[in-house]
Coordinates of C-alpha atoms in Angstrom, one line a residue:
M1 CA -49.1 28.7 -5.0
N2 CA -46.1 27.6 -6.8
L3 CA -42.8 29.4 -5.8
Y4 CA -41.5 29.7 -9.4
S5 CA -44.8 31.3 -10.4
L6 CA -44.2 34.0 -7.8
F7 CA -40.7 34.6 -9.1
R8 CA -42.2 35.0 -12.4
S9 CA -44.8 37.5 -11.2
R10 CA -41.6 39.7 -10.3
F11 CA -39.6 39.4 -13.5
P12 CA -38.7 42.7 -15.1
A13 CA -41.1 44.1 -17.7
E14 CA -38.3 44.0 -20.3
P15 CA -37.9 40.2 -21.2
E16 CA -34.2 40.5 -22.2
A17 CA -33.2 42.1 -18.8
P18 CA -30.2 40.1 -17.6
F19 CA -30.8 37.5 -14.9
L20 CA -27.3 35.8 -14.7
I21 CA -24.0 37.0 -16.0
E22 CA -21.2 34.2 -16.3
P23 CA -17.5 34.9 -15.6
D24 CA -16.8 35.1 -19.4
G25 CA -19.6 37.9 -19.8
A26 CA -22.2 35.6 -21.3
T27 CA -25.6 36.9 -20.2
I28 CA -28.7 35.0 -19.7
S29 CA -31.8 37.0 -19.8
Y30 CA -35.1 36.5 -17.8
A31 CA -36.8 35.4 -21.1
A32 CA -34.1 32.7 -21.5
L33 CA -34.4 31.6 -17.8
D34 CA -38.1 31.1 -18.3
S35 CA -37.7 29.1 -21.6
R36 CA -34.9 26.9 -20.3
T37 CA -36.7 26.0 -17.1
A38 CA -39.7 25.3 -19.2
R39 CA -37.8 22.8 -21.2
L40 CA -36.1 21.1 -18.3
A41 CA -39.6 20.9 -16.5
A42 CA -41.2 19.2 -19.6
R43 CA -38.2 16.9 -19.8
L44 CA -38.6 15.9 -16.1
R45 CA -42.2 15.2 -16.9
T46 CA -41.4 12.8 -19.9
L47 CA -39.0 10.9 -17.5
G48 CA -41.9 10.2 -15.3
V49 CA -41.4 12.8 -12.6
A50 CA -44.7 13.6 -10.9
P51 CA -45.7 16.3 -8.4
G52 CA -44.1 15.6 -4.9
D53 CA -41.4 13.4 -6.3
R54 CA -37.9 14.1 -5.1
I55 CA -35.0 15.1 -7.7
A56 CA -31.6 14.7 -6.2
I57 CA -28.5 16.2 -7.6
Q58 CA -24.9 15.9 -6.8
A59 CA -22.8 18.1 -9.1
E60 CA -20.3 20.8 -9.1
K61 CA -21.8 24.5 -9.2
D62 CA -23.1 25.3 -12.7
V63 CA -25.8 27.4 -14.3
A64 CA -27.5 24.0 -15.4
G65 CA -27.8 23.0 -11.7
L66 CA -29.4 26.3 -10.7
F67 CA -32.0 26.0 -13.6
L68 CA -32.7 22.3 -12.5
Y69 CA -33.8 23.8 -9.1
L70 CA -36.0 26.2 -10.8
A71 CA -37.4 23.6 -13.2
T72 CA -38.1 21.3 -10.4
L73 CA -40.3 23.9 -8.6
R74 CA -42.1 24.4 -11.9
A75 CA -42.8 20.6 -12.2
G76 CA -44.1 20.4 -8.6
A77 CA -41.4 18.2 -7.6
V78 CA -39.0 18.5 -4.5
H79 CA -35.4 19.6 -5.0
L80 CA -32.7 17.7 -3.0
P81 CA -29.2 19.1 -3.6
L82 CA -26.1 17.2 -2.3
N83 CA -22.8 18.5 -1.6
P84 CA -20.3 17.6 -4.3
A85 CA -17.8 16.4 -1.6
Y86 CA -20.1 13.7 -0.2
T87 CA -18.8 10.2 -0.5
A88 CA -20.4 7.4 -2.3
P89 CA -21.6 5.9 1.0
E90 CA -23.1 9.2 2.1
V91 CA -24.8 9.6 -1.2
R92 CA -26.2 6.1 -1.0
Y93 CA -27.8 6.8 2.4
F94 CA -29.4 10.0 1.1
L95 CA -30.8 8.4 -2.0
E96 CA -32.1 5.3 0.0
D97 CA -33.6 7.6 2.5
S98 CA -35.3 10.0 0.2
E99 CA -36.2 7.6 -2.7
P100 CA -35.9 10.1 -5.5
A101 CA -37.6 9.5 -8.8
L102 CA -34.4 11.0 -10.4
F103 CA -30.7 11.3 -9.3
I104 CA -28.7 13.8 -11.4
G105 CA -25.0 12.8 -11.0
D106 CA -22.5 10.1 -11.2
P107 CA -24.6 7.0 -12.5
A108 CA -22.4 4.7 -10.2
R109 CA -23.8 6.5 -7.4
G110 CA -27.4 6.3 -8.3
V111 CA -28.3 3.4 -5.9
G112 CA -31.8 4.0 -4.4
A113 CA -33.0 6.3 -7.2
R114 CA -35.6 5.2 -9.7
R115 CA -33.6 6.7 -12.6
T116 CA -30.3 8.3 -13.1
E117 CA -29.2 10.9 -15.4
T118 CA -26.3 13.2 -16.0
L119 CA -27.0 16.9 -15.8
A120 CA -25.6 17.3 -19.5
A121 CA -27.8 14.6 -20.7
L122 CA -30.7 15.9 -19.0
A123 CA -30.2 19.4 -20.5
E124 CA -29.7 18.0 -24.0
G125 CA -32.9 16.0 -24.0
A126 CA -35.0 19.1 -23.1
A127 CA -37.0 20.2 -26.2
A128 CA -40.3 21.8 -25.3
T129 CA -40.6 25.5 -25.2
H130 CA -43.5 26.0 -22.9
F131 CA -44.6 24.6 -19.6
D132 CA -47.5 25.4 -17.4
D133 CA -46.3 25.4 -13.7
V134 CA -47.9 22.8 -11.6
A135 CA -50.2 24.1 -8.9
R136 CA -48.9 23.8 -5.5
A137 CA -50.4 24.5 -1.9
P138 CA -48.4 26.6 0.4
D139 CA -47.5 23.6 2.5
D140 CA -46.3 21.3 -0.3
L141 CA -42.7 20.5 -0.3
A142 CA -40.4 22.5 -2.4
A143 CA -37.1 21.2 -1.1
I144 CA -35.4 18.9 1.2
L145 CA -31.9 19.8 2.7
Y146 CA -30.1 17.3 4.6
T147 CA -28.5 18.4 7.9
S148 CA -27.1 16.4 10.9
G149 CA -25.9 16.7 14.4
T150 CA -22.9 15.2 16.1
T151 CA -24.6 11.7 16.3
G152 CA -27.2 9.7 14.5
R153 CA -28.3 9.8 10.9
S154 CA -28.6 12.8 8.8
K155 CA -32.0 14.6 8.9
G156 CA -33.9 15.8 5.8
A157 CA -35.4 19.3 6.7
M158 CA -38.6 19.6 4.7
L159 CA -38.9 23.3 3.3
T160 CA -42.3 24.2 1.8
H161 CA -43.2 26.6 -1.0
A162 CA -44.5 29.0 1.7
N163 CA -41.3 28.7 3.8
L164 CA -39.1 29.8 1.0
A165 CA -41.4 32.5 -0.4
S166 CA -42.0 34.2 3.0
N167 CA -38.2 34.1 3.8
A168 CA -37.1 35.5 0.3
E169 CA -39.8 38.3 0.5
T170 CA -38.7 39.2 4.1
L171 CA -35.1 39.4 3.0
R172 CA -35.8 41.3 -0.1
E173 CA -37.6 44.0 2.0
A174 CA -35.1 44.0 4.9
W175 CA -32.0 44.3 2.8
R176 CA -33.7 46.6 0.2
F177 CA -33.1 44.5 -2.8
T178 CA -34.4 46.1 -6.0
A179 CA -34.4 45.3 -9.9
G180 CA -31.2 47.4 -10.1
D181 CA -29.1 45.2 -7.9
R182 CA -26.5 42.9 -9.2
L183 CA -25.2 40.3 -6.7
L184 CA -21.9 38.8 -6.8
H185 CA -22.6 35.0 -6.3
A186 CA -19.8 32.9 -5.4
L187 CA -21.5 30.7 -2.8
P188 CA -22.3 26.8 -3.4
I189 CA -25.8 26.1 -4.4
F190 CA -26.4 23.0 -2.3
H191 CA -27.3 24.6 0.8
T192 CA -29.5 27.4 2.1
H193 CA -27.1 30.4 1.8
G194 CA -26.3 30.3 -1.9
L195 CA -29.6 28.7 -3.2
F196 CA -32.3 30.3 -1.2
V197 CA -30.9 33.5 0.5
A198 CA -29.1 34.6 -2.5
T199 CA -31.0 33.1 -5.6
N200 CA -34.5 33.4 -4.2
T201 CA -34.1 37.0 -3.0
I202 CA -32.7 38.2 -6.3
L203 CA -35.5 36.7 -8.2
L204 CA -38.2 38.2 -6.2
A205 CA -36.4 41.6 -6.6
G206 CA -36.1 41.1 -10.4
G207 CA -32.4 41.7 -10.1
S208 CA -29.4 39.9 -11.5
M209 CA -26.3 37.9 -10.5
L210 CA -22.7 37.6 -11.4
F211 CA -22.5 33.8 -11.0
L212 CA -19.1 32.3 -10.2
P213 CA -18.4 28.6 -10.0
A214 CA -16.4 29.0 -6.7
F215 CA -14.8 31.7 -4.6
D216 CA -11.5 33.0 -6.0
V217 CA -10.1 36.2 -4.7
G218 CA -8.8 37.4 -8.0
E219 CA -12.3 36.8 -9.7
I220 CA -14.1 38.6 -6.9
V221 CA -11.8 41.6 -7.1
R222 CA -12.1 41.6 -10.9
L223 CA -15.9 41.5 -10.7
L224 CA -16.8 43.6 -7.7
P225 CA -16.7 46.9 -9.8
E226 CA -19.8 45.4 -11.7
A227 CA -21.8 44.4 -8.6
T228 CA -23.9 46.2 -6.0
A229 CA -24.0 43.6 -3.4
M230 CA -22.2 40.5 -2.3
M231 CA -23.1 37.6 0.0
G232 CA -20.3 35.4 1.7
V233 CA -19.2 33.3 4.6
P234 CA -16.7 34.9 7.0
T235 CA -13.9 33.1 5.1
Y236 CA -14.4 35.0 2.1
Y237 CA -14.0 38.3 3.8
T238 CA -10.8 37.3 5.8
R239 CA -9.3 36.3 2.3
L240 CA -10.4 39.6 0.7
L241 CA -8.8 41.5 3.5
A242 CA -5.5 39.6 3.0
S243 CA -5.4 40.8 -0.6
P244 CA -3.6 44.2 -1.3
D245 CA -5.9 44.5 -4.2
F246 CA -8.9 44.8 -2.1
T247 CA -9.1 48.5 -1.6
R248 CA -11.7 51.0 -0.4
D249 CA -12.0 52.4 -3.9
L250 CA -12.8 49.0 -5.3
V251 CA -15.9 48.8 -3.2
R252 CA -16.9 52.5 -2.9
H253 CA -20.0 51.9 -5.0
I254 CA -21.1 48.6 -3.2
R255 CA -24.4 48.9 -1.5
L256 CA -24.3 45.8 0.9
F257 CA -22.1 43.1 2.0
V258 CA -23.8 40.1 3.9
S259 CA -22.1 37.4 5.9
G260 CA -23.7 34.3 7.3
S261 CA -23.3 30.5 7.7
A262 CA -20.6 30.9 10.5
P263 CA -19.9 33.5 13.1
L264 CA -18.2 36.6 11.9
S265 CA -15.4 37.6 14.2
A266 CA -15.8 41.1 15.8
E267 CA -12.1 41.6 14.6
T268 CA -12.8 40.8 11.1
H269 CA -16.1 43.1 11.2
R270 CA -13.9 46.1 12.5
E271 CA -10.9 45.5 10.1
F272 CA -13.4 45.4 7.1
E273 CA -15.1 48.5 8.0
A274 CA -11.6 50.3 8.7
R275 CA -10.4 49.0 5.2
T276 CA -13.6 49.7 3.0
G277 CA -15.9 52.0 5.0
H278 CA -18.6 49.2 4.7
A279 CA -19.9 47.5 7.9
I280 CA -20.7 43.8 7.0
L281 CA -24.4 43.0 7.8
E282 CA -24.3 39.7 9.6
R283 CA -27.5 37.5 9.9
Y284 CA -28.4 34.2 11.4
G285 CA -30.0 31.3 9.9
M286 CA -30.3 27.5 9.8
T287 CA -31.1 24.8 7.2
E288 CA -34.3 24.1 9.0
T289 CA -35.5 27.7 9.4
N290 CA -33.9 29.8 6.4
M291 CA -33.0 33.2 8.0
N292 CA -34.1 34.1 11.5
T293 CA -32.3 37.4 12.5
S294 CA -30.4 40.2 10.8
N295 CA -28.5 43.2 11.7
P296 CA -30.5 46.2 10.3
Y297 CA -29.9 47.7 6.9
E298 CA -30.2 51.1 8.4
G299 CA -29.1 51.3 12.0
P300 CA -26.1 49.9 14.0
R301 CA -24.6 46.6 12.8
V302 CA -23.1 45.4 16.0
P303 CA -19.8 43.2 15.7
G304 CA -20.5 40.0 17.5
S305 CA -24.2 40.2 17.1
V306 CA -26.7 38.8 14.5
G307 CA -29.1 41.6 15.0
P308 CA -32.9 41.3 15.9
P309 CA -35.4 38.9 14.7
L310 CA -36.5 39.4 11.1
P311 CA -40.2 40.6 10.6
G312 CA -42.6 37.9 11.1
V313 CA -40.0 35.6 13.0
E314 CA -40.3 35.2 16.8
I315 CA -37.2 34.4 18.9
R316 CA -37.0 33.5 22.5
I317 CA -34.2 32.3 24.8
A318 CA -35.2 29.2 26.9
D319 CA -33.8 26.7 29.3
P320 CA -32.8 23.9 27.1
A321 CA -33.8 21.3 29.6
T322 CA -37.3 22.7 30.6
G323 CA -38.1 25.0 27.7
A324 CA -38.8 27.9 30.4
E325 CA -38.3 31.1 28.7
L326 CA -35.4 33.1 30.5
A327 CA -34.9 36.7 31.4
Q328 CA -33.3 39.2 29.0
G329 CA -29.6 38.9 29.0
E330 CA -29.5 35.3 30.2
V331 CA -27.9 32.7 28.2
G332 CA -30.0 29.7 26.9
G333 CA -31.2 27.9 24.0
I334 CA -32.4 29.9 20.9
E335 CA -35.8 28.9 19.9
I336 CA -37.6 30.1 16.7
R337 CA -41.2 30.3 15.4
G338 CA -42.5 31.8 12.1
P339 CA -43.4 31.0 8.5
N340 CA -39.7 30.4 7.7
V341 CA -39.5 27.3 9.9
C342 CA -39.5 23.9 8.2
A343 CA -42.4 21.2 8.2
G344 CA -40.2 18.9 10.1
Y345 CA -37.8 16.1 9.2
W346 CA -38.2 13.7 6.2
R347 CA -39.6 10.3 7.5
M348 CA -38.5 11.0 11.1
A349 CA -41.6 11.8 13.1
G350 CA -39.6 11.1 16.4
K351 CA -37.0 13.7 15.5
T352 CA -39.7 16.2 14.3
A353 CA -41.4 15.9 17.5
E354 CA -38.0 16.4 19.5
A355 CA -37.2 19.5 17.6
F356 CA -40.4 21.4 18.4
R357 CA -42.0 22.8 21.7
D358 CA -45.7 22.2 22.0
D359 CA -46.4 25.9 21.2
G360 CA -44.6 25.5 17.7
Y361 CA -41.2 26.9 18.6
F362 CA -38.3 25.1 16.9
I363 CA -35.3 24.1 19.1
S364 CA -32.3 25.3 17.2
G365 CA -29.4 23.7 19.4
D366 CA -27.7 27.1 19.5
L367 CA -27.0 28.9 22.8
G368 CA -27.3 32.7 22.9
L369 CA -29.0 35.7 24.5
I370 CA -30.9 38.7 23.6
D371 CA -29.3 42.1 24.7
E372 CA -30.9 45.1 26.0
A373 CA -31.1 46.5 22.4
G374 CA -33.1 43.3 21.2
Y375 CA -30.0 41.9 19.4
V376 CA -29.4 38.2 19.5
R377 CA -25.9 37.1 20.3
I378 CA -24.9 33.5 19.7
V379 CA -22.2 32.0 22.1
G380 CA -22.1 28.5 20.9
R381 CA -23.6 25.2 20.2
E382 CA -25.3 22.8 22.6
K383 CA -23.3 20.0 20.8
D384 CA -19.8 20.0 19.4
L385 CA -20.5 21.0 16.0
I386 CA -17.5 22.6 14.2
I387 CA -18.0 25.3 11.5
T388 CA -15.1 25.7 9.2
G389 CA -15.3 28.2 6.4
G390 CA -19.1 28.3 6.5
L391 CA -19.4 24.4 6.3
N392 CA -20.4 22.1 9.1
V393 CA -17.9 19.3 10.3
Y394 CA -19.2 16.8 12.7
P395 CA -16.6 15.6 15.0
K396 CA -18.0 12.0 15.5
E397 CA -17.6 11.3 11.7
I398 CA -13.9 12.1 11.7
E399 CA -13.3 10.5 15.1
E400 CA -14.4 7.2 13.7
K401 CA -12.1 7.5 10.9
I402 CA -9.2 8.4 13.1
D403 CA -10.1 5.6 15.6
A404 CA -9.9 2.9 12.8
L405 CA -6.3 3.8 12.1
P406 CA -3.7 1.2 13.5
G407 CA -2.4 2.2 16.8
V408 CA -5.1 4.5 17.7
V409 CA -7.1 3.7 20.9
E410 CA -9.3 6.7 20.9
S411 CA -9.5 10.2 19.7
A412 CA -11.5 13.4 20.1
V413 CA -12.0 16.0 17.5
I414 CA -12.4 19.7 18.4
G415 CA -12.7 23.1 16.8
V416 CA -9.9 25.6 17.3
P417 CA -9.7 29.2 16.4
D418 CA -8.5 30.0 12.8
A419 CA -8.2 33.6 11.4
D420 CA -9.1 32.3 7.9
L421 CA -11.7 29.7 8.5
G422 CA -13.3 30.8 11.7
E423 CA -12.7 27.3 13.1
A424 CA -10.2 24.7 12.1
V425 CA -10.4 21.0 12.9
A426 CA -7.9 19.4 15.4
A427 CA -7.7 15.9 16.8
V428 CA -6.4 14.8 20.1
V429 CA -5.3 11.2 19.7

């Protein structure tokens, strides 16, 4: 089972059907997608990439980067995307930890990789027009995404072909995606939201994407009339609401707005519905688990809630200290079990053991409750993670920088409410 082979089995019958539309209107068909990823996969093989090898990439969002992910799947290798904002020391840690066969990015940052290439050079060197997808077992790795807590080293969540396939199929069904959908894609593709939730789901539906390099209110407003759905972080929606050009008429034809990666405030939910007539569908996921819960496509989308568990996913609320399951309505640790949950952390057997209960439930680190309707409500993190604009900020990393400044004895970094970003970062010095 190769995830890309599964995608291909759902491609539209018409090879020239559009897969991706760039901001200038240039269209890439499903046939072009298949041929371009074949060339890239063949190129990876000529560079010595073997099944199971890691391929790391640090690059700004680009179509070529998305195709590299798909080519990596085809080659049976493991995709390892890195945030373009990571510093050189951070990249060095990730590469030394993962030991990739190939690093795509700034050659000066390639320490720890067997070989370094730029994305442009890799694409230029791809010549073959056919590639047979490498057979993979369901539990073979498809990707490693690095995540971290407030202390300690970043952990590489190991995601299998089966993890990604099961979650994308579940979301396709739950959110009613079809070949007729066109998703407005303005998310980054270095984490699970833009790469797996958005892209994988569209591929399994045989739909298309309007692919933006970044979120820009003017571009979103310009392109919304051509879309049927949009996925975003809460900050996207607060910024749209701040634009006078974002009107009910503009989005009258849209089928679905989805929000995730950070809590959507009940105030934003209600304001958005009052402005547009659309209730944003909020869901809950993690790097380690893909998506776990979702407000229903049909049924109440409750502000302040992330909905019931998705089909095939089990959620329980447990005492964080003992693991004992708590009664309905009690606040405790959210624990998850299902085919969506990662295989553990790369080369961290101890951390993997700490993250799972003996019966297979993954300990999320989030605190929440399940209400009388079966909806999950998240109340916070067990640790002090700050989520700002959908991105994670770890206080300890910033405290260390501030503490190193002349005249600073000690600091504490905290999150404070922010109408735009959800949380802003504040320091007490």
